[in-house]
XYZ file of N, CA and C in Angstrom:
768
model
N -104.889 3.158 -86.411
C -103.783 4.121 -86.380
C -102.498 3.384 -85.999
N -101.075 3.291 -86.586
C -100.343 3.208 -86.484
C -99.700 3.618 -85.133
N -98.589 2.726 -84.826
C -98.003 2.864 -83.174
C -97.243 3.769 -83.331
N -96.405 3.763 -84.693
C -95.622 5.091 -84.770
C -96.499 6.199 -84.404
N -97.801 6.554 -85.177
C -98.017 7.690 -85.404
C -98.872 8.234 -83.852
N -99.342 7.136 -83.127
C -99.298 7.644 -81.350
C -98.573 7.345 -80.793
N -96.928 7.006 -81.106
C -96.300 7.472 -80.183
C -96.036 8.845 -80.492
N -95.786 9.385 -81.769
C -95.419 10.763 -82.346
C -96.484 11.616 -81.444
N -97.861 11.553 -81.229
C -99.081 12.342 -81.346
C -98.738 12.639 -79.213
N -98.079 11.042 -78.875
C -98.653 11.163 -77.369
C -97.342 11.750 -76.956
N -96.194 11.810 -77.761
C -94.757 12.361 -77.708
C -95.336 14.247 -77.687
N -95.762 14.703 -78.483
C -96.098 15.690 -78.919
C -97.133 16.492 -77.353
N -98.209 15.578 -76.830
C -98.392 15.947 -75.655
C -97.427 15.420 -74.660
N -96.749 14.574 -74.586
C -96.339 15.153 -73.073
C -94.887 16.198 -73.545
N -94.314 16.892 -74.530
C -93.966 18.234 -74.577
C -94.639 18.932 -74.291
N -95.640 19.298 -74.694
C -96.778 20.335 -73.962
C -97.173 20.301 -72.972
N -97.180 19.118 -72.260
C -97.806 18.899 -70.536
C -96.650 19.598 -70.242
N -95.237 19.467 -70.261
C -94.320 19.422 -69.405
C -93.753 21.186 -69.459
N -94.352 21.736 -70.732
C -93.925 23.127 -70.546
C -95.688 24.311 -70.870
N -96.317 23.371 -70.538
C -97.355 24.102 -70.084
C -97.967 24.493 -68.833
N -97.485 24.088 -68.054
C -97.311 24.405 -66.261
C -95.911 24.813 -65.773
N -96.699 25.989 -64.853
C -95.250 26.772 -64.158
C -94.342 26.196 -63.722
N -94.329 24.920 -63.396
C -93.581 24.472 -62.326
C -92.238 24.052 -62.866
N -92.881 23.765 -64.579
C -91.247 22.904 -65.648
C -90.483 24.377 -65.537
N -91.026 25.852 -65.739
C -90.527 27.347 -66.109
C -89.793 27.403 -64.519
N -90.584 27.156 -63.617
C -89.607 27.942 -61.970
C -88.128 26.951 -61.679
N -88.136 25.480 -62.275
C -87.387 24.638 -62.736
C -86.269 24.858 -63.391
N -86.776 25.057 -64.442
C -85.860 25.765 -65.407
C -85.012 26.941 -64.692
N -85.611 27.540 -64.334
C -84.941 28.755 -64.242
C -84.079 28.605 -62.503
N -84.714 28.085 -61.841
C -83.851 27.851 -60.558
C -82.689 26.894 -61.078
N -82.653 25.834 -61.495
C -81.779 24.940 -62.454
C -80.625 25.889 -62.829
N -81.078 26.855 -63.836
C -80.266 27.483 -64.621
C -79.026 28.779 -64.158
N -79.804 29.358 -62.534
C -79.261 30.011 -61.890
C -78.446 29.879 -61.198
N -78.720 28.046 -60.473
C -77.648 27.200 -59.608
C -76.803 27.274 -60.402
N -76.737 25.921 -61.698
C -75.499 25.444 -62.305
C -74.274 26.633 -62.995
N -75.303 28.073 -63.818
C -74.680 28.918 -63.802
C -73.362 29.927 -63.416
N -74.835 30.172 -62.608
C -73.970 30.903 -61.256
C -72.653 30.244 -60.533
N -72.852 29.206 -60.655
C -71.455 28.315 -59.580
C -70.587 28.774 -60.686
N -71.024 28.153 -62.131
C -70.023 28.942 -62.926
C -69.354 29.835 -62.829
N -70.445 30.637 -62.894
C -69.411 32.477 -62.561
C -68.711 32.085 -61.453
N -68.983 31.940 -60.021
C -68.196 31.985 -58.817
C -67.088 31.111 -59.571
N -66.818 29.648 -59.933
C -65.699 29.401 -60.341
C -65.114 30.248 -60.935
N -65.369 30.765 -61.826
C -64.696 31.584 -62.669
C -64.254 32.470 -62.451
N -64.757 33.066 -61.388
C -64.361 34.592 -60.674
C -63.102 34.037 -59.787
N -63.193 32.962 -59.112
C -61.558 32.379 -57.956
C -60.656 31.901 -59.444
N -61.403 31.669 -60.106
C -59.514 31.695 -61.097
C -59.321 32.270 -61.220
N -60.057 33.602 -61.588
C -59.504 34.966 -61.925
C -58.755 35.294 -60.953
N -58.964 35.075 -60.102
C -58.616 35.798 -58.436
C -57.276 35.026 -58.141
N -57.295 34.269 -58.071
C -55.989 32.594 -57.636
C -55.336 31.979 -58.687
N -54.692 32.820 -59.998
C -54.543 32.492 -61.165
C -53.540 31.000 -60.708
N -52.653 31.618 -59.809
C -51.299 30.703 -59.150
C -52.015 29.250 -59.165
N -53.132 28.854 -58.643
C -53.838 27.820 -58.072
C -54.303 26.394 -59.284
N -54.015 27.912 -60.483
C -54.715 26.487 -61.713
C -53.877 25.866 -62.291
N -53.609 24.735 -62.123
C -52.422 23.959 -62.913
C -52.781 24.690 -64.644
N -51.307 24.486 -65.182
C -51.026 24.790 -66.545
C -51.964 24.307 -67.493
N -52.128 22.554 -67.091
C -52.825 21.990 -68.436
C -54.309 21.947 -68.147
N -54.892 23.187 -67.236
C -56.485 22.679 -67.071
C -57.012 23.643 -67.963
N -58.512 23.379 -67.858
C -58.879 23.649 -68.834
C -60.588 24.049 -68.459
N -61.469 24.916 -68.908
C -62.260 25.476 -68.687
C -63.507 24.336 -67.992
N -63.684 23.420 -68.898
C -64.444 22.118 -68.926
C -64.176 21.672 -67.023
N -63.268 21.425 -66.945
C -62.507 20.834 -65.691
C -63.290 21.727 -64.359
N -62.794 23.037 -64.796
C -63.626 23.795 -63.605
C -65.127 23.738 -63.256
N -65.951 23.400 -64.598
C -67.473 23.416 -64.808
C -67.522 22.378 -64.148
N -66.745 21.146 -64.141
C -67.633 19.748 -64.070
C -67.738 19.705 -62.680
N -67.736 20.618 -61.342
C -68.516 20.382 -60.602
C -69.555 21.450 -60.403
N -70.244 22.282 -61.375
C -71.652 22.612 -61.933
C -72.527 21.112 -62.208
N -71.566 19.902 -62.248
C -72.863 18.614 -62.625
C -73.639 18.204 -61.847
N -72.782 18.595 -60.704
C -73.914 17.788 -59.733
C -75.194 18.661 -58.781
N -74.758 19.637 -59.644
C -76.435 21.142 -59.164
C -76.764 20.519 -60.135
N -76.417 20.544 -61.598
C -77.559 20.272 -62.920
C -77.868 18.939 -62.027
N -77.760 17.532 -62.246
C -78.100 16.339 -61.793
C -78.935 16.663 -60.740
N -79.153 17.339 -59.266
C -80.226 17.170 -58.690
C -81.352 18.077 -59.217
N -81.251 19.201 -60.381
C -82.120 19.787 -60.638
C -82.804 19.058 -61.848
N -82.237 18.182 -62.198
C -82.873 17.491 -63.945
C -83.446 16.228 -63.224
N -82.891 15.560 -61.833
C -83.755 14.426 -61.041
C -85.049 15.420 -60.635
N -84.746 15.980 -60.071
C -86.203 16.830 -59.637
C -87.259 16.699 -60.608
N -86.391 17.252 -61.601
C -87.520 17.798 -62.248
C -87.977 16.777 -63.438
N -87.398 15.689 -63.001
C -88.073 14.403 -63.924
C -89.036 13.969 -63.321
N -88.933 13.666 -61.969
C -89.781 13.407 -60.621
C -91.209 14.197 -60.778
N -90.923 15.423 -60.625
C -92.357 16.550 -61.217
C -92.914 15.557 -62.049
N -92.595 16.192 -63.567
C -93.016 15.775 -64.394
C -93.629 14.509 -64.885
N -92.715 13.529 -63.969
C -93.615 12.076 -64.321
C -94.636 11.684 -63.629
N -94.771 12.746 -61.960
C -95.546 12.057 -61.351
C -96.783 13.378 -61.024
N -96.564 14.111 -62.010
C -97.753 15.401 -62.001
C -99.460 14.844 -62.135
N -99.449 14.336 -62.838
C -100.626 13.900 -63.108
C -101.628 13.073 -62.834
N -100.990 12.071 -61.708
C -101.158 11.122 -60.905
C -101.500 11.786 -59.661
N -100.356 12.593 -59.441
C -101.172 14.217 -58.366
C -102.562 14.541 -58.504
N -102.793 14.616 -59.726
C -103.995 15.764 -59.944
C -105.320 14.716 -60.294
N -104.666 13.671 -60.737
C -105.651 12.693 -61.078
C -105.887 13.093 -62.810
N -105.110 14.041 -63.149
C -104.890 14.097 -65.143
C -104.706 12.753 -65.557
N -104.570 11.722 -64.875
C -103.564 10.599 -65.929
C -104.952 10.137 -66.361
N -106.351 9.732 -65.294
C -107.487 9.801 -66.124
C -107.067 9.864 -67.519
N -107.635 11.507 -67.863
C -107.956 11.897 -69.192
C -107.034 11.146 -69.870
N -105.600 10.965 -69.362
C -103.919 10.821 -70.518
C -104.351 9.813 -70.881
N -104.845 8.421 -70.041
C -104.842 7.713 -70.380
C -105.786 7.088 -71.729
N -107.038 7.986 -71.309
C -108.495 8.097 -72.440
C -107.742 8.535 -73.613
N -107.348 9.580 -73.671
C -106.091 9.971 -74.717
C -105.126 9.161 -75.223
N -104.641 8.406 -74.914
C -103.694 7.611 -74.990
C -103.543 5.924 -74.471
N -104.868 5.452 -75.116
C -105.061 3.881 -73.863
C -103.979 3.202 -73.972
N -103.058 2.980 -74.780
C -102.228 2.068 -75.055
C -101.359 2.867 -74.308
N -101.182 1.879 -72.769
C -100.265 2.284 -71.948
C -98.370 1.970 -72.470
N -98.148 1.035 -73.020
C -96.826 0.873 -73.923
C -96.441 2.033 -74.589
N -97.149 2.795 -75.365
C -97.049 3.869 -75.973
C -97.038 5.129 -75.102
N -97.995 5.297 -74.013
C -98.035 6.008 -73.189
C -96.330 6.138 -72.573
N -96.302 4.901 -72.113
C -94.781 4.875 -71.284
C -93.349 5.332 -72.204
N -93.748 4.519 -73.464
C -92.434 4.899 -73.926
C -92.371 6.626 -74.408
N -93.680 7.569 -74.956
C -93.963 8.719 -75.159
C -92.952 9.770 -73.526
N -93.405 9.285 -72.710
C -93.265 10.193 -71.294
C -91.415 9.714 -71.040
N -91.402 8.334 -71.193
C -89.571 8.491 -70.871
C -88.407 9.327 -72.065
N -88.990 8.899 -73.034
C -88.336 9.515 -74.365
C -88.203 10.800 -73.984
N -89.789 11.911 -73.615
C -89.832 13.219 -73.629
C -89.137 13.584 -72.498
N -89.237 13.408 -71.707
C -88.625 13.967 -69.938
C -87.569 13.587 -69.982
N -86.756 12.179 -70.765
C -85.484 12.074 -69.713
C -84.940 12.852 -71.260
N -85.368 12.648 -72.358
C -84.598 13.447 -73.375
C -84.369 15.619 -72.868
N -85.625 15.260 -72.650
C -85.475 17.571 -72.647
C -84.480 17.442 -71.351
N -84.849 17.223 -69.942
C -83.851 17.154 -69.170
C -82.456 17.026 -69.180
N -81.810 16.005 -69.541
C -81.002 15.810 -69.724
C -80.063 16.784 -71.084
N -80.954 17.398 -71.863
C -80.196 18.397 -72.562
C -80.366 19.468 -72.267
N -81.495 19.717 -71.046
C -81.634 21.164 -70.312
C -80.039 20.823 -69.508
N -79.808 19.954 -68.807
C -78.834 19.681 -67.667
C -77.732 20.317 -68.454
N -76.946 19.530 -69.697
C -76.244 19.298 -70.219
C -76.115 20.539 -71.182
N -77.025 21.482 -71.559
C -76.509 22.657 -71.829
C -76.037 23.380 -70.894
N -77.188 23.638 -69.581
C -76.375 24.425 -68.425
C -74.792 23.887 -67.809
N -74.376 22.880 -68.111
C -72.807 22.846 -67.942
C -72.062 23.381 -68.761
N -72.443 23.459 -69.945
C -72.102 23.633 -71.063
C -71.640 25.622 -70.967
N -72.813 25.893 -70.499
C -72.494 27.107 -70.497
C -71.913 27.628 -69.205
N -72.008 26.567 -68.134
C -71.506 27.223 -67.299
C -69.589 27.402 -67.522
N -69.485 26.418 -68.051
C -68.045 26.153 -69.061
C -67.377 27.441 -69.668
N -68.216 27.523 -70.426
C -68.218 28.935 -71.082
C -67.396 30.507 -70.490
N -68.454 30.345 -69.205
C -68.380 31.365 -68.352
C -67.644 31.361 -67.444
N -67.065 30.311 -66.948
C -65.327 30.059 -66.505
C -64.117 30.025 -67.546
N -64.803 30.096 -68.639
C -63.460 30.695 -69.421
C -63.329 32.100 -69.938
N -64.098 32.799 -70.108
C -64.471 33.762 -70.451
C -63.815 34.519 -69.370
N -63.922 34.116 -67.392
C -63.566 34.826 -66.732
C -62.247 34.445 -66.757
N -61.807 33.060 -66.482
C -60.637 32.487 -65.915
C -59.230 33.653 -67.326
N -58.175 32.759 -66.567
C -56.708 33.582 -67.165
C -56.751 32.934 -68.804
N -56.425 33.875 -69.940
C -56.072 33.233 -71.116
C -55.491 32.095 -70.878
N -54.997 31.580 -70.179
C -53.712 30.419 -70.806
C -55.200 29.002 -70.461
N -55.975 29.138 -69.767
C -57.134 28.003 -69.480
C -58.181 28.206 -70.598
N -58.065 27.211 -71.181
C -58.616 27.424 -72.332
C -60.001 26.456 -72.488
N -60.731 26.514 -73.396
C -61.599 25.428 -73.992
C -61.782 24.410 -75.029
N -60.701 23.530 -74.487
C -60.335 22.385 -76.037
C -61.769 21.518 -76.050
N -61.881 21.640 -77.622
C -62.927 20.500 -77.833
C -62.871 19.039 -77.582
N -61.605 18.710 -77.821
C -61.427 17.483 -76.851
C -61.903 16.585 -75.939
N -61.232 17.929 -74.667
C -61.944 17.712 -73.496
C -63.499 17.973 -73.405
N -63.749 19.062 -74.013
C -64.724 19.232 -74.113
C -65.873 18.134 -73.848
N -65.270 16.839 -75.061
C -66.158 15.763 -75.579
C -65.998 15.162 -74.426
N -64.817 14.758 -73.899
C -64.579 13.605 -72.711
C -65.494 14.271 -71.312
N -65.288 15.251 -71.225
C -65.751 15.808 -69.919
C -67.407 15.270 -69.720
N -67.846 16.217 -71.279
C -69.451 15.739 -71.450
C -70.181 14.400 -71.510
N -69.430 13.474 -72.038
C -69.577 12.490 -72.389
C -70.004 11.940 -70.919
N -68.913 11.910 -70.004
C -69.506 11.705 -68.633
C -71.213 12.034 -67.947
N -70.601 13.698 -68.313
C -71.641 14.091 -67.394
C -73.103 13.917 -68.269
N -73.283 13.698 -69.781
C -74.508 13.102 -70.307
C -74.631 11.536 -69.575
N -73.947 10.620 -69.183
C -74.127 9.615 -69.132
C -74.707 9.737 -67.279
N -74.119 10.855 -66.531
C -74.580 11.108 -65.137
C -76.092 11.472 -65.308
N -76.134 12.617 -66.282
C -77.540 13.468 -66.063
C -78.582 12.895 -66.836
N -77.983 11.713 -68.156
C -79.189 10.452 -68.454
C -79.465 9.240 -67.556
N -78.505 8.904 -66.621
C -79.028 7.512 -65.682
C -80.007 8.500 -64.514
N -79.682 9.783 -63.939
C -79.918 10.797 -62.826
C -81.585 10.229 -63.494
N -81.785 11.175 -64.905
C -82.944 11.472 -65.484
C -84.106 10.369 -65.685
N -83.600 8.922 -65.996
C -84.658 8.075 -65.866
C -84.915 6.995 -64.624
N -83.953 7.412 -63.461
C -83.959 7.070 -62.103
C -85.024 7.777 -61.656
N -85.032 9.164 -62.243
C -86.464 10.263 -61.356
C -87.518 9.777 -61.931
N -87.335 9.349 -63.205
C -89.127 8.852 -63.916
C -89.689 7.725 -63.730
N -88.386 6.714 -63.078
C -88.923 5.318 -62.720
C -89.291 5.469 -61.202
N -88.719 6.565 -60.409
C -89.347 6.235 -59.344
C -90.335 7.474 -58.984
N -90.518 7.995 -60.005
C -91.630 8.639 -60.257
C -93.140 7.957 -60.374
N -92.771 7.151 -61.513
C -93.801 6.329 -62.351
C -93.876 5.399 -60.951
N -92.875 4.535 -60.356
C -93.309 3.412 -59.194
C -93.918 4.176 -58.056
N -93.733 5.415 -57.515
C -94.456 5.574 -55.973
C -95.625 6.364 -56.439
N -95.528 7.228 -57.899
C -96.503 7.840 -57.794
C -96.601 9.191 -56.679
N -95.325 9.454 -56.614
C -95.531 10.803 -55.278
C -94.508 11.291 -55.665
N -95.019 12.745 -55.496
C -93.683 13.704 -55.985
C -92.860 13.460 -54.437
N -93.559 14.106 -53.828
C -92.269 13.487 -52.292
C -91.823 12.523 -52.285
N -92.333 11.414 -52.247
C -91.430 9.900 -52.056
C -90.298 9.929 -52.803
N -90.611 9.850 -54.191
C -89.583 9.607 -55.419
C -89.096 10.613 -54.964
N -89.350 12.090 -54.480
C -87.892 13.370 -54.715
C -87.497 12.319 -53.168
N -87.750 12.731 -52.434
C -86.950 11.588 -51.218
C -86.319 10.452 -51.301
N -86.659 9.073 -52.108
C -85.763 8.089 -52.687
C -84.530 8.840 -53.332
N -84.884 9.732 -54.500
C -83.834 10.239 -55.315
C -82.776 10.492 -54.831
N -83.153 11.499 -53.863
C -81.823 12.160 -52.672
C -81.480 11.344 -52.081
N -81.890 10.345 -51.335
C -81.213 9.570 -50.694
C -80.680 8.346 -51.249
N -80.816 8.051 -52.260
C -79.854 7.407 -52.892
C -78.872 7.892 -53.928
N -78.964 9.135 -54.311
C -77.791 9.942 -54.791
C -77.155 11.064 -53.530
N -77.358 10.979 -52.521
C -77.001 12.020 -52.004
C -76.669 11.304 -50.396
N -77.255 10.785 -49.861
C -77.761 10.848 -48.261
C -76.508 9.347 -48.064
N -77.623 8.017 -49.019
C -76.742 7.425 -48.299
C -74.993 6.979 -48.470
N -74.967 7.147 -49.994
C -73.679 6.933 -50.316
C -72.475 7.741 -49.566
N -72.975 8.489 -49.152
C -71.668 9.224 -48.242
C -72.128 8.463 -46.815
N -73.318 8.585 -46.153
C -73.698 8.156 -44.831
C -73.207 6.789 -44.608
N -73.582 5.572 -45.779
C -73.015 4.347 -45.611
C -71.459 4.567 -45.868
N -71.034 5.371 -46.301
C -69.401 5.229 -46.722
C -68.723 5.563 -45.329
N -69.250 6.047 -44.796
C -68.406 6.695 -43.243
C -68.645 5.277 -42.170
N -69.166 4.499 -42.090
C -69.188 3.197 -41.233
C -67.903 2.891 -41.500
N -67.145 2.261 -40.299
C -66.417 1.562 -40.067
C -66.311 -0.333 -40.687
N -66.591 -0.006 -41.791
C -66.483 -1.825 -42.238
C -66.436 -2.329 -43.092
N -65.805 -3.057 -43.974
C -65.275 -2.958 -45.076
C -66.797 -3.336 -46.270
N -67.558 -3.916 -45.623
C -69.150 -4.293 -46.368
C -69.746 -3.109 -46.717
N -69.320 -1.746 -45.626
C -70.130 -0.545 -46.334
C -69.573 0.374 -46.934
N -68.360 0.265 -47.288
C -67.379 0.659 -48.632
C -68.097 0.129 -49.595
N -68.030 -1.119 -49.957
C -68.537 -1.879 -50.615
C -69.712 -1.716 -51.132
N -70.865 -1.393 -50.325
C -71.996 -1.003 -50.348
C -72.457 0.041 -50.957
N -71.938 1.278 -50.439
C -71.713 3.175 -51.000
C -71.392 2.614 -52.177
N -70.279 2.299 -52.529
C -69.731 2.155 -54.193
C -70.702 1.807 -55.092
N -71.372 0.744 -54.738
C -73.070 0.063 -55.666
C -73.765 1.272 -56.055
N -73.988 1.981 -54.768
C -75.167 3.202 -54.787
C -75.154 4.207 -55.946
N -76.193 4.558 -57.403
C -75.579 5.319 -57.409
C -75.087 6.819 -57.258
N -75.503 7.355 -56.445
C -74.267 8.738 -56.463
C -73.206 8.260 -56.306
N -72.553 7.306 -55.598
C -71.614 7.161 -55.738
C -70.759 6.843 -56.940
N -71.769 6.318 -58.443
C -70.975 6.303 -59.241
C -71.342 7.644 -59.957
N -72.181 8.239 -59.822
C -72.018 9.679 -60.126
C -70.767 10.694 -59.856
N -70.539 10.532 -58.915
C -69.497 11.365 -57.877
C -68.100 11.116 -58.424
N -67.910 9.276 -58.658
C -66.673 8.858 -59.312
C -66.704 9.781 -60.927
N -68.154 9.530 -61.954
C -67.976 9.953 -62.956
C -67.414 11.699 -63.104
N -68.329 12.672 -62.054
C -68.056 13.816 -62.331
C -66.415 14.271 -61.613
N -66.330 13.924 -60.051
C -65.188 13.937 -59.560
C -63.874 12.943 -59.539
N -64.029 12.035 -59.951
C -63.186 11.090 -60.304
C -62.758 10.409 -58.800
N -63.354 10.391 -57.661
C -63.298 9.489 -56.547
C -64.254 9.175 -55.977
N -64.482 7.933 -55.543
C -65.341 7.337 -54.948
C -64.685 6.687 -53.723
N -65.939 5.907 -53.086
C -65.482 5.195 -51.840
C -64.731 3.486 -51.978
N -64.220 3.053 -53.006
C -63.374 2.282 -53.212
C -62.119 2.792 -54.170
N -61.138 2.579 -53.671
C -60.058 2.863 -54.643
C -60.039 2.049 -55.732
N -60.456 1.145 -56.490
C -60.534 0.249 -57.330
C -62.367 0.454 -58.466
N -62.615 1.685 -57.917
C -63.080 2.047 -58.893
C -63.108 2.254 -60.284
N -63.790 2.144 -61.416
C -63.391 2.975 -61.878
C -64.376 3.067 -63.312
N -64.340 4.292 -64.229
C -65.266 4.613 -65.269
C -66.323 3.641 -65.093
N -65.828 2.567 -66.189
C -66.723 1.625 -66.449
C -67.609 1.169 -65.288
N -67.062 1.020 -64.188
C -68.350 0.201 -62.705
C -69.142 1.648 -62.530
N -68.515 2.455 -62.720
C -69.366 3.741 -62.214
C -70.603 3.560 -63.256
N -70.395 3.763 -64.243
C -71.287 3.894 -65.466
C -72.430 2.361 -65.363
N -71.842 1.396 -65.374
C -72.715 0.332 -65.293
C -73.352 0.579 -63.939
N -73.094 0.831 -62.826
C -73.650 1.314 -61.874
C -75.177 2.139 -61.351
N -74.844 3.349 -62.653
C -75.741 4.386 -62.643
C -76.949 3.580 -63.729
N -76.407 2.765 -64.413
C -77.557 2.191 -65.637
C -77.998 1.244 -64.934
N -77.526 0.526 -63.898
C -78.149 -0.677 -63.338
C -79.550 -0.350 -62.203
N -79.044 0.703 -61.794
C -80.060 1.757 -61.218
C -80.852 1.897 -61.893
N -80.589 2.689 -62.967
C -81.620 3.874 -64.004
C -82.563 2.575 -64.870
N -82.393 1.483 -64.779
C -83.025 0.582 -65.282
C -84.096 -0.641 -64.658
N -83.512 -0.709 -63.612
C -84.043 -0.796 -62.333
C -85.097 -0.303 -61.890
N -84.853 1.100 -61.741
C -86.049 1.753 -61.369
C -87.225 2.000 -62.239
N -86.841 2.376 -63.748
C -87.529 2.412 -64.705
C -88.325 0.672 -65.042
N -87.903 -0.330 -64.300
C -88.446 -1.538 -64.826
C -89.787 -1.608 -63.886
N -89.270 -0.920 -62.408
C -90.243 -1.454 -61.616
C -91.360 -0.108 -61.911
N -91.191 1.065 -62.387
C -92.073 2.201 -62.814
C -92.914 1.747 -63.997
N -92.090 1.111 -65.026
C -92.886 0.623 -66.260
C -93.781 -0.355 -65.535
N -93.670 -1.317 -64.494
C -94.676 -2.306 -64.442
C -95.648 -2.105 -63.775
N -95.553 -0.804 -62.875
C -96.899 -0.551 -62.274
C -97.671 0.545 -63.653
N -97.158 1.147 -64.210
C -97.755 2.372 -65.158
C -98.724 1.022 -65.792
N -97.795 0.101 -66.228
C -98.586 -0.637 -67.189
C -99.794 -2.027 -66.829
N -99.190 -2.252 -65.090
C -99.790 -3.160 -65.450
C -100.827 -3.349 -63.764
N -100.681 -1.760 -63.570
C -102.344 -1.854 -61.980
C -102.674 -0.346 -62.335
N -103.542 -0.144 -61.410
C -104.869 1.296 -61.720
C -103.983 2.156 -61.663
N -104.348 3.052 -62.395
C -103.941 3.796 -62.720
C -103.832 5.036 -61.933
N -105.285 5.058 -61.204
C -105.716 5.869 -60.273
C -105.555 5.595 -58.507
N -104.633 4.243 -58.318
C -104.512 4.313 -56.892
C -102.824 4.574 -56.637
């Protein structure tokens, strides 16, 4: 059998693993209620504080801090998903199913960080929507921005998405990896940024949430930030982690 045609076959199950248990559906839907909902609340204070919105903003602008609810809900829930089965001791069977661990690996990153990341990336999308819909006519929704805004936050909620599967795939624990995750998008980049010393400026900035934070909010903990370090930042991570996840998936037991 052709490699194409099991990666297609082992692509095909892990879609079905991942929305055949409750846990991808309570996901989804808690996901969808956060990033949402903030929506509406934005949308409801423009309505309210029309005075407050500069002239040239624009619907997109208000959403893009809905990214960083989507981003910890699409890390989560990459985390689940990659390390479900290793839980339960399923990877057994996956693997009988699927021996060719190469195929295995590339099947599970393709599927998870792909649906995620366009689960993430619609819920901004609409949360967008729904701050314009409320906000004053004159804030509008240029496609434009549209593109620039997204463009970011796909590049946040794809490094977010295969950071959760590599350190999914490396600890093998839904706690650990959701605990690494947060604390390196969340805990320490602000915690190291508040030291007094110019090494842990320095430091926070590497991390990335911190180039998350630059991408969606446009500041970070160095003033000399900027796009590009953020972005190489989040991939140096998201590759990183995925290198050291690919080498245990592929290359010790499966079962310890």
């Amino acid at each position: 059998m052709s490699t194409a045609t099991v990666l297609a076959r082992a692509g095909r199950a892990e879609w079905s693993r991942i929305w055949s248990v409750r846990s991808s559906w309570v996901f989804t839907g808690l996901i969808s209620c956060a990033v949402v909902g903030l929506g509406l609340l934005v949308g409801i204070d423009v309505a309210n504080n029309p005075e407050s919105v500069p002239p040239s903003a624009s619907a997109w602008e208000g959403a893009r801090f809905t990214a960083m609810f989507a981003l910890f809900g699409t890390v989560a829930m990459a985390v689940v998903t990659s390390t479900a089965d290793h839980g339960t001791g399923a990877i057994v069977p996956t693997l009988q199913w699927t021996p060719r661990r190469g195929v295995l690996l590339a099947a599970r990153v393709l599927v998870i960080a792909l649906t995620v990341t366009a689960l993430g990336v619609a819920l901004v999308v609409a949360a967008s929507v729904v701050v314009w819909v409320l906000a004053p006519p004159r804030v509008g929704l240029p496609a434009g921005d549209g593109f620039r805004s997204m463009g970011d936050i796909v590049v946040v909620l794809g490094c977010g998405a295969l950071l959760g599967i590599g350190l999914g795939l490396a600890t093998r624990s839904t706690a650990g990896a959701l605990v690494l995750a947060i604390a390196l998008l969340l805990v320490l980049p602000l915690l190291v940024a508040q030291l007094p010393f110019e090494w842990a400026a320095t430091t926070s900035a590497r991390l990335p949430g911190s180039g998350a934070l630059f991408l969606i909010f446009g500041e970070g903990p160095l003033d000399d930030m900027t796009v590009t370090s953020a972005r190489l930042t989040m991939l140096a991570w998201a590759v990183g982690a995925m290198a050291a996840g690919g080498w245990r998936l592929l290359r010790s037991d499966a079962t310890r």
